PDB file of C-alpha atoms in Angstrom:
ATOM      1  CA  UNK A   1     -32.763-117.513 -17.714  1.00 47.00           C
ATOM      2  CA  UNK A   2     -29.983-116.213 -19.928  1.00 54.00           C
ATOM      3  CA  UNK A   3     -29.522-117.967 -23.252  1.00 63.00           C
ATOM      4  CA  UNK A   4     -26.355-118.486 -25.263  1.00 68.00           C
ATOM      5  CA  UNK A   5     -25.849-116.573 -28.467  1.00 64.00           C
ATOM      6  CA  UNK A   6     -26.995-118.342 -31.652  1.00 69.00           C
ATOM      7  CA  UNK A   7     -24.248-120.604 -33.046  1.00 66.00           C
ATOM      8  CA  UNK A   8     -23.683-118.264 -36.001  1.00 68.00           C
ATOM      9  CA  UNK A   9     -22.966-115.214 -33.766  1.00 78.00           C
ATOM     10  CA  UNK A  10     -19.876-115.161 -31.551  1.00 81.00           C
ATOM     11  CA  UNK A  11     -19.077-112.781 -28.720  1.00 83.00           C
ATOM     12  CA  UNK A  12     -16.221-111.429 -30.806  1.00 88.00           C
ATOM     13  CA  UNK A  13     -18.590-110.691 -33.687  1.00 88.00           C
ATOM     14  CA  UNK A  14     -20.921-108.842 -31.328  1.00 88.00           C
ATOM     15  CA  UNK A  15     -18.153-106.695 -29.816  1.00 90.00           C
ATOM     16  CA  UNK A  16     -16.670-105.913 -33.235  1.00 89.00           C
ATOM     17  CA  UNK A  17     -20.073-104.758 -34.485  1.00 90.00           C
ATOM     18  CA  UNK A  18     -20.299-102.098 -31.760  1.00 88.00           C
ATOM     19  CA  UNK A  19     -19.313 -98.706 -33.128  1.00 89.00           C
ATOM     20  CA  UNK A  20     -17.226 -97.827 -30.054  1.00 92.00           C
ATOM     21  CA  UNK A  21     -13.658 -98.591 -29.013  1.00 95.00           C
ATOM     22  CA  UNK A  22     -13.667-101.660 -26.746  1.00 96.00           C
ATOM     23  CA  UNK A  23     -10.643-102.952 -24.852  1.00 96.00           C
ATOM     24  CA  UNK A  24     -10.657-106.114 -22.746  1.00 96.00           C
ATOM     25  CA  UNK A  25      -8.222-106.521 -19.838  1.00 95.00           C
ATOM     26  CA  UNK A  26      -7.807-109.454 -17.452  1.00 94.00           C
ATOM     27  CA  UNK A  27      -8.236-109.230 -13.696  1.00 92.00           C
ATOM     28  CA  UNK A  28      -4.591-108.120 -13.354  1.00 93.00           C
ATOM     29  CA  UNK A  29      -5.262-105.176 -15.706  1.00 94.00           C
ATOM     30  CA  UNK A  30      -3.294-106.688 -18.605  1.00 96.00           C
ATOM     31  CA  UNK A  31      -4.763-105.854 -22.019  1.00 96.00           C
ATOM     32  CA  UNK A  32      -5.715-109.019 -23.877  1.00 96.00           C
ATOM     33  CA  UNK A  33      -7.983-107.892 -26.716  1.00 96.00           C
ATOM     34  CA  UNK A  34      -9.175-104.890 -28.756  1.00 96.00           C
ATOM     35  CA  UNK A  35     -12.146-104.809 -31.067  1.00 95.00           C
ATOM     36  CA  UNK A  36     -11.762-103.656 -34.658  1.00 94.00           C
ATOM     37  CA  UNK A  37     -12.888-100.093 -33.872  1.00 94.00           C
ATOM     38  CA  UNK A  38     -10.294 -99.777 -31.075  1.00 95.00           C
ATOM     39  CA  UNK A  39      -7.549-101.153 -33.296  1.00 95.00           C
ATOM     40  CA  UNK A  40      -8.377 -98.499 -35.865  1.00 94.00           C
ATOM     41  CA  UNK A  41      -8.383 -95.661 -33.303  1.00 93.00           C
ATOM     42  CA  UNK A  42      -5.188 -96.796 -31.590  1.00 94.00           C
ATOM     43  CA  UNK A  43      -3.307 -96.563 -34.873  1.00 94.00           C
ATOM     44  CA  UNK A  44      -3.164 -92.825 -34.094  1.00 93.00           C
ATOM     45  CA  UNK A  45      -2.953 -93.140 -30.306  1.00 94.00           C
ATOM     46  CA  UNK A  46      -0.213 -95.793 -30.013  1.00 94.00           C
ATOM     47  CA  UNK A  47       2.640 -93.566 -31.302  1.00 95.00           C
ATOM     48  CA  UNK A  48       1.872 -91.031 -28.548  1.00 94.00           C
ATOM     49  CA  UNK A  49       3.038 -93.686 -26.062  1.00 95.00           C
ATOM     50  CA  UNK A  50       6.109 -94.667 -28.060  1.00 95.00           C
ATOM     51  CA  UNK A  51       4.504 -97.775 -29.565  1.00 95.00           C
ATOM     52  CA  UNK A  52       5.163 -98.731 -33.154  1.00 93.00           C
ATOM     53  CA  UNK A  53       2.019-100.756 -33.863  1.00 94.00           C
ATOM     54  CA  UNK A  54      -1.356-101.517 -32.332  1.00 94.00           C
ATOM     55  CA  UNK A  55      -0.267-105.124 -31.751  1.00 95.00           C
ATOM     56  CA  UNK A  56       2.262-103.903 -29.173  1.00 96.00           C
ATOM     57  CA  UNK A  57      -0.623-102.864 -26.920  1.00 96.00           C
ATOM     58  CA  UNK A  58      -1.616-106.491 -26.365  1.00 96.00           C
ATOM     59  CA  UNK A  59       0.039-107.739 -23.192  1.00 96.00           C
ATOM     60  CA  UNK A  60       0.669-104.303 -21.743  1.00 96.00           C
ATOM     61  CA  UNK A  61      -0.708-103.379 -18.342  1.00 95.00           C
ATOM     62  CA  UNK A  62      -3.329-100.642 -18.273  1.00 93.00           C
ATOM     63  CA  UNK A  63      -0.926 -98.917 -15.868  1.00 93.00           C
ATOM     64  CA  UNK A  64       1.206 -98.087 -18.915  1.00 94.00           C
ATOM     65  CA  UNK A  65      -1.390 -95.567 -20.097  1.00 92.00           C
ATOM     66  CA  UNK A  66      -1.988 -93.803 -16.773  1.00 88.00           C
ATOM     67  CA  UNK A  67      -0.001 -91.030 -15.132  1.00 85.00           C
ATOM     68  CA  UNK A  68      -1.150 -92.284 -11.706  1.00 86.00           C
ATOM     69  CA  UNK A  69      -1.433 -96.073 -12.056  1.00 86.00           C
ATOM     70  CA  UNK A  70      -1.714 -96.670  -8.306  1.00 87.00           C
ATOM     71  CA  UNK A  71      -4.788 -94.453  -8.109  1.00 83.00           C
ATOM     72  CA  UNK A  72      -6.263 -96.141 -11.189  1.00 83.00           C
ATOM     73  CA  UNK A  73      -5.789 -99.600  -9.659  1.00 83.00           C
ATOM     74  CA  UNK A  74      -7.391 -98.472  -6.421  1.00 84.00           C
ATOM     75  CA  UNK A  75     -10.387 -97.143  -8.328  1.00 83.00           C
ATOM     76  CA  UNK A  76     -10.825-100.279 -10.413  1.00 83.00           C
ATOM     77  CA  UNK A  77     -10.492-102.590  -7.430  1.00 83.00           C
ATOM     78  CA  UNK A  78     -13.474-100.851  -5.864  1.00 84.00           C
ATOM     79  CA  UNK A  79     -15.659-101.062  -8.949  1.00 83.00           C
ATOM     80  CA  UNK A  80     -18.989-102.807  -8.525  1.00 81.00           C
ATOM     81  CA  UNK A  81     -20.600-101.319 -11.606  1.00 82.00           C
ATOM     82  CA  UNK A  82     -19.451 -99.138 -14.481  1.00 83.00           C
ATOM     83  CA  UNK A  83     -17.325 -96.037 -13.933  1.00 87.00           C
ATOM     84  CA  UNK A  84     -17.439 -93.173 -16.424  1.00 86.00           C
ATOM     85  CA  UNK A  85     -15.065 -90.217 -16.820  1.00 86.00           C
ATOM     86  CA  UNK A  86     -13.727 -87.732 -19.375  1.00 85.00           C
ATOM     87  CA  UNK A  87     -10.031 -88.276 -20.129  1.00 88.00           C
ATOM     88  CA  UNK A  88      -7.267 -86.398 -21.928  1.00 89.00           C
ATOM     89  CA  UNK A  89      -4.838 -88.514 -23.964  1.00 92.00           C
ATOM     90  CA  UNK A  90      -1.397 -86.880 -24.118  1.00 91.00           C
ATOM     91  CA  UNK A  91      -2.993 -83.473 -24.732  1.00 88.00           C
ATOM     92  CA  UNK A  92      -3.874 -84.673 -28.221  1.00 90.00           C
ATOM     93  CA  UNK A  93      -7.150 -86.569 -27.900  1.00 92.00           C
ATOM     94  CA  UNK A  94     -10.074 -86.449 -25.492  1.00 89.00           C
ATOM     95  CA  UNK A  95     -12.659 -89.164 -24.914  1.00 90.00           C
ATOM     96  CA  UNK A  96     -15.354 -90.453 -22.597  1.00 90.00           C
ATOM     97  CA  UNK A  97     -14.210 -93.670 -20.918  1.00 91.00           C
ATOM     98  CA  UNK A  98     -16.437 -96.291 -19.311  1.00 91.00           C
ATOM     99  CA  UNK A  99     -14.805 -99.091 -17.292  1.00 92.00           C
ATOM    100  CA  UNK A 100     -16.991-102.063 -16.399  1.00 92.00           C
ATOM    101  CA  UNK A 101     -15.914-105.113 -14.353  1.00 92.00           C
ATOM    102  CA  UNK A 102     -16.565-108.471 -16.026  1.00 92.00           C
ATOM    103  CA  UNK A 103     -17.982-111.046 -13.627  1.00 87.00           C
ATOM    104  CA  UNK A 104     -18.927-114.694 -13.922  1.00 77.00           C
ATOM    105  CA  UNK A 105     -22.431-116.107 -14.032  1.00 73.00           C
ATOM    106  CA  UNK A 106     -22.725-116.088 -10.230  1.00 72.00           C
ATOM    107  CA  UNK A 107     -21.639-112.436 -10.176  1.00 69.00           C
ATOM    108  CA  UNK A 108     -19.118-113.156  -7.428  1.00 74.00           C
ATOM    109  CA  UNK A 109     -15.585-112.513  -8.643  1.00 85.00           C
ATOM    110  CA  UNK A 110     -14.157-110.083 -11.200  1.00 89.00           C
ATOM    111  CA  UNK A 111     -12.510-111.986 -14.047  1.00 90.00           C
ATOM    112  CA  UNK A 112     -11.565-108.948 -16.117  1.00 92.00           C
ATOM    113  CA  UNK A 113     -12.524-105.479 -17.276  1.00 94.00           C
ATOM    114  CA  UNK A 114     -14.158-104.017 -20.353  1.00 94.00           C
ATOM    115  CA  UNK A 115     -12.968-100.515 -21.215  1.00 94.00           C
ATOM    116  CA  UNK A 116     -15.009 -98.515 -23.688  1.00 94.00           C
ATOM    117  CA  UNK A 117     -13.677 -95.298 -25.232  1.00 94.00           C
ATOM    118  CA  UNK A 118     -16.459 -93.184 -26.706  1.00 90.00           C
ATOM    119  CA  UNK A 119     -16.506 -89.967 -28.678  1.00 86.00           C
ATOM    120  CA  UNK A 120     -12.742 -89.955 -29.226  1.00 87.00           C
ATOM    121  CA  UNK A 121     -11.806 -86.634 -30.796  1.00 88.00           C
ATOM    122  CA  UNK A 122      -8.799 -84.358 -31.083  1.00 86.00           C
ATOM    123  CA  UNK A 123      -8.059 -81.734 -28.449  1.00 82.00           C
ATOM    124  CA  UNK A 124      -8.458 -79.022 -31.093  1.00 83.00           C
ATOM    125  CA  UNK A 125     -11.884 -80.342 -32.061  1.00 84.00           C
ATOM    126  CA  UNK A 126     -12.927 -80.456 -28.401  1.00 76.00           C
ATOM    127  CA  UNK A 127     -11.868 -76.835 -27.925  1.00 77.00           C
ATOM    128  CA  UNK A 128     -13.829 -75.885 -31.035  1.00 79.00           C
ATOM    129  CA  UNK A 129     -16.916 -77.624 -29.637  1.00 75.00           C
ATOM    130  CA  UNK A 130     -16.563 -75.750 -26.349  1.00 66.00           C
ATOM    131  CA  UNK A 131     -16.280 -72.420 -28.164  1.00 67.00           C
ATOM    132  CA  UNK A 132     -19.372 -73.232 -30.234  1.00 67.00           C
ATOM    133  CA  UNK A 133     -21.279 -74.188 -27.085  1.00 63.00           C
ATOM    134  CA  UNK A 134     -20.351 -70.902 -25.423  1.00 61.00           C
ATOM    135  CA  UNK A 135     -21.416 -69.075 -28.565  1.00 61.00           C
ATOM    136  CA  UNK A 136     -24.742 -70.922 -28.608  1.00 58.00           C
ATOM    137  CA  UNK A 137     -25.297 -70.097 -24.943  1.00 56.00           C
ATOM    138  CA  UNK A 138     -24.632 -66.416 -25.486  1.00 64.00           C
ATOM    139  CA  UNK A 139     -27.424 -63.964 -26.230  1.00 69.00           C
ATOM    140  CA  UNK A 140     -26.991 -60.944 -28.511  1.00 80.00           C
ATOM    141  CA  UNK A 141     -27.509 -57.658 -26.688  1.00 87.00           C
ATOM    142  CA  UNK A 142     -28.937 -55.076 -29.086  1.00 90.00           C
ATOM    143  CA  UNK A 143     -28.968 -51.355 -28.298  1.00 90.00           C
ATOM    144  CA  UNK A 144     -32.194 -50.138 -29.874  1.00 89.00           C
ATOM    145  CA  UNK A 145     -32.485 -46.729 -28.212  1.00 82.00           C
ATOM    146  CA  UNK A 146     -30.284 -44.311 -26.295  1.00 83.00           C
ATOM    147  CA  UNK A 147     -30.959 -45.975 -22.962  1.00 91.00           C
ATOM    148  CA  UNK A 148     -32.661 -49.201 -24.097  1.00 94.00           C
ATOM    149  CA  UNK A 149     -31.317 -52.643 -24.992  1.00 95.00           C
ATOM    150  CA  UNK A 150     -33.135 -55.707 -26.333  1.00 94.00           C
ATOM    151  CA  UNK A 151     -32.441 -59.381 -25.636  1.00 91.00           C
ATOM    152  CA  UNK A 152     -33.923 -61.705 -28.272  1.00 90.00           C
ATOM    153  CA  UNK A 153     -33.991 -65.161 -26.641  1.00 85.00           C
ATOM    154  CA  UNK A 154     -33.962 -67.958 -29.210  1.00 79.00           C
ATOM    155  CA  UNK A 155     -34.290 -71.741 -29.051  1.00 75.00           C
ATOM    156  CA  UNK A 156     -33.789 -73.716 -25.863  1.00 70.00           C
ATOM    157  CA  UNK A 157     -33.253 -71.723 -22.693  1.00 71.00           C
ATOM    158  CA  UNK A 158     -32.180 -73.215 -19.365  1.00 67.00           C
ATOM    159  CA  UNK A 159     -30.690 -72.207 -16.019  1.00 70.00           C
ATOM    160  CA  UNK A 160     -27.099 -72.556 -17.284  1.00 69.00           C
ATOM    161  CA  UNK A 161     -27.758 -70.221 -20.175  1.00 74.00           C
ATOM    162  CA  UNK A 162     -29.435 -67.803 -17.785  1.00 77.00           C
ATOM    163  CA  UNK A 163     -26.388 -67.738 -15.542  1.00 78.00           C
ATOM    164  CA  UNK A 164     -24.333 -66.573 -18.537  1.00 78.00           C
ATOM    165  CA  UNK A 165     -26.935 -64.031 -19.646  1.00 84.00           C
ATOM    166  CA  UNK A 166     -27.571 -62.132 -16.407  1.00 89.00           C
ATOM    167  CA  UNK A 167     -24.003 -60.933 -15.612  1.00 89.00           C
ATOM    168  CA  UNK A 168     -23.544 -59.827 -19.234  1.00 87.00           C
ATOM    169  CA  UNK A 169     -26.746 -57.774 -19.142  1.00 92.00           C
ATOM    170  CA  UNK A 170     -25.908 -56.180 -15.787  1.00 94.00           C
ATOM    171  CA  UNK A 171     -22.473 -55.167 -17.059  1.00 92.00           C
ATOM    172  CA  UNK A 172     -23.992 -53.689 -20.221  1.00 91.00           C
ATOM    173  CA  UNK A 173     -26.521 -51.685 -18.226  1.00 94.00           C
ATOM    174  CA  UNK A 174     -23.891 -50.329 -15.858  1.00 94.00           C
ATOM    175  CA  UNK A 175     -21.390 -49.344 -18.549  1.00 92.00           C
ATOM    176  CA  UNK A 176     -23.932 -47.697 -20.867  1.00 92.00           C
ATOM    177  CA  UNK A 177     -26.360 -46.197 -18.353  1.00 92.00           C
ATOM    178  CA  UNK A 178     -29.235 -48.300 -19.632  1.00 95.00           C
ATOM    179  CA  UNK A 179     -32.702 -47.589 -18.196  1.00 95.00           C
ATOM    180  CA  UNK A 180     -34.806 -50.212 -20.012  1.00 96.00           C
ATOM    181  CA  UNK A 181     -34.189 -53.847 -20.942  1.00 96.00           C
ATOM    182  CA  UNK A 182     -36.663 -55.457 -23.337  1.00 95.00           C
ATOM    183  CA  UNK A 183     -36.579 -59.256 -23.359  1.00 93.00           C
ATOM    184  CA  UNK A 184     -38.204 -60.947 -26.355  1.00 92.00           C
ATOM    185  CA  UNK A 185     -39.572 -64.470 -25.950  1.00 89.00           C
ATOM    186  CA  UNK A 186     -40.764 -64.697 -29.566  1.00 86.00           C
ATOM    187  CA  UNK A 187     -38.008 -67.197 -30.442  1.00 84.00           C
ATOM    188  CA  UNK A 188     -38.281 -69.406 -27.344  1.00 80.00           C
ATOM    189  CA  UNK A 189     -39.399 -72.983 -28.054  1.00 71.00           C
ATOM    190  CA  UNK A 190     -41.279 -73.341 -24.777  1.00 71.00           C
ATOM    191  CA  UNK A 191     -41.730 -71.480 -21.522  1.00 72.00           C
ATOM    192  CA  UNK A 192     -40.819 -73.528 -18.468  1.00 74.00           C
ATOM    193  CA  UNK A 193     -39.495 -73.073 -14.950  1.00 75.00           C
ATOM    194  CA  UNK A 194     -35.963 -72.360 -16.199  1.00 75.00           C
ATOM    195  CA  UNK A 195     -37.146 -69.422 -18.291  1.00 80.00           C
ATOM    196  CA  UNK A 196     -39.392 -68.129 -15.516  1.00 82.00           C
ATOM    197  CA  UNK A 197     -36.576 -68.255 -12.941  1.00 83.00           C
ATOM    198  CA  UNK A 198     -34.154 -66.488 -15.272  1.00 84.00           C
ATOM    199  CA  UNK A 199     -36.590 -63.710 -16.123  1.00 88.00           C
ATOM    200  CA  UNK A 200     -37.490 -63.145 -12.494  1.00 90.00           C
ATOM    201  CA  UNK A 201     -33.850 -63.107 -11.402  1.00 91.00           C
ATOM    202  CA  UNK A 202     -32.917 -60.745 -14.245  1.00 92.00           C
ATOM    203  CA  UNK A 203     -35.812 -58.411 -13.384  1.00 93.00           C
ATOM    204  CA  UNK A 204     -34.969 -58.333  -9.680  1.00 93.00           C
ATOM    205  CA  UNK A 205     -31.259 -57.732 -10.348  1.00 94.00           C
ATOM    206  CA  UNK A 206     -31.964 -54.913 -12.796  1.00 95.00           C
ATOM    207  CA  UNK A 207     -34.379 -53.250 -10.395  1.00 94.00           C
ATOM    208  CA  UNK A 208     -31.537 -52.878  -7.901  1.00 94.00           C
ATOM    209  CA  UNK A 209     -29.697 -50.863 -10.580  1.00 95.00           C
ATOM    210  CA  UNK A 210     -32.736 -48.716 -11.316  1.00 95.00           C
ATOM    211  CA  UNK A 211     -33.334 -50.446 -14.653  1.00 96.00           C
ATOM    212  CA  UNK A 212     -36.790 -51.625 -15.717  1.00 96.00           C
ATOM    213  CA  UNK A 213     -37.141 -55.024 -17.405  1.00 95.00           C
ATOM    214  CA  UNK A 214     -40.097 -55.678 -19.688  1.00 94.00           C
ATOM    215  CA  UNK A 215     -41.000 -58.871 -21.556  1.00 93.00           C
ATOM    216  CA  UNK A 216     -42.393 -58.965 -25.089  1.00 93.00           C
ATOM    217  CA  UNK A 217     -43.284 -61.618 -27.664  1.00 89.00           C
ATOM    218  CA  UNK A 218     -45.795 -63.463 -25.506  1.00 81.00           C
ATOM    219  CA  UNK A 219     -47.245 -66.411 -27.419  1.00 75.00           C
ATOM    220  CA  UNK A 220     -50.811 -67.511 -26.595  1.00 72.00           C
ATOM    221  CA  UNK A 221     -49.621 -70.852 -25.205  1.00 67.00           C
ATOM    222  CA  UNK A 222     -47.255 -69.008 -22.846  1.00 69.00           C
ATOM    223  CA  UNK A 223     -49.866 -66.673 -21.398  1.00 66.00           C
ATOM    224  CA  UNK A 224     -50.889 -68.952 -18.539  1.00 64.00           C
ATOM    225  CA  UNK A 225     -47.312 -69.431 -17.311  1.00 61.00           C
ATOM    226  CA  UNK A 226     -46.392 -65.782 -17.766  1.00 62.00           C
ATOM    227  CA  UNK A 227     -48.863 -64.674 -15.102  1.00 60.00           C
ATOM    228  CA  UNK A 228     -46.589 -66.343 -12.524  1.00 66.00           C
ATOM    229  CA  UNK A 229     -43.983 -63.593 -13.046  1.00 72.00           C
ATOM    230  CA  UNK A 230     -43.943 -61.065 -10.231  1.00 76.00           C
ATOM    231  CA  UNK A 231     -44.098 -57.332 -11.057  1.00 83.00           C
ATOM    232  CA  UNK A 232     -42.776 -57.730 -14.607  1.00 88.00           C
ATOM    233  CA  UNK A 233     -44.460 -55.734 -17.381  1.00 90.00           C
ATOM    234  CA  UNK A 234     -45.382 -57.990 -20.331  1.00 89.00           C
ATOM    235  CA  UNK A 235     -46.498 -57.079 -23.845  1.00 90.00           C
ATOM    236  CA  UNK A 236     -47.790 -59.044 -26.798  1.00 87.00           C
ATOM    237  CA  UNK A 237     -45.060 -57.881 -29.187  1.00 90.00           C
ATOM    238  CA  UNK A 238     -42.016 -55.610 -29.487  1.00 91.00           C
ATOM    239  CA  UNK A 239     -44.082 -52.787 -30.997  1.00 92.00           C
ATOM    240  CA  UNK A 240     -46.221 -52.470 -27.874  1.00 92.00           C
ATOM    241  CA  UNK A 241     -43.128 -52.751 -25.681  1.00 93.00           C
ATOM    242  CA  UNK A 242     -41.357 -49.955 -27.543  1.00 91.00           C
ATOM    243  CA  UNK A 243     -44.428 -47.699 -27.279  1.00 92.00           C
ATOM    244  CA  UNK A 244     -44.390 -48.197 -23.527  1.00 92.00           C
ATOM    245  CA  UNK A 245     -40.677 -47.327 -23.323  1.00 92.00           C
ATOM    246  CA  UNK A 246     -41.049 -44.225 -25.554  1.00 89.00           C
ATOM    247  CA  UNK A 247     -43.895 -42.927 -23.412  1.00 89.00           C
ATOM    248  CA  UNK A 248     -41.701 -43.366 -20.332  1.00 85.00           C
ATOM    249  CA  UNK A 249     -38.756 -41.609 -22.002  1.00 76.00           C
ATOM    250  CA  UNK A 250     -40.769 -38.576 -23.144  1.00 67.00           C
TER     251      UNK A 250
END
């Protein structure tokens, strides 16, 4: 059975202590309350909508902030649980928004809505984050011999990162007449299915171009998983891999 909050803690105190922007609207979508974090954030957001102060937000319909209010109402009327989305605020801010219907104790009728804006940041900052993510996902392609390139994989490696890697490597091999690709796993945190799939797909794609893919930097704890790779030459370190390539080139 649910218990009331202790007499010295109010619901308002609890909502104000949350480090996210919280907006409360009634069942007709009229804004009736903002917590202290939201009031602080909307000091910068309110002028984008032609509002002079945060206090002017109170009493406004949530429709005021949407380009397609009819669609928004339709969505909210269908809500049974929380709805989450990424929104753009006047091309100036971006944020994750979570809208949750507020229901009574019997969980029958919606009496209002709680809107939570999380991770509010500027559009410029969001674009910078995206660029950094793309940079992190990229893999340096090093030309170490006339017809040989090396791919030092570092950190976490997953399917998404592999999908970025493979086209870049294929293009490099085609444009520079590469015959050998040496993939180093020395910097990989762990070898899992994502890494295995990427290596196998890279190997098979390169073979169609007449390029041989070899794998170096095999750690002892990886050895058991590595044997699941089909027809891929593997070596303990880059030195052994380079010796193999030189012998093939001579």
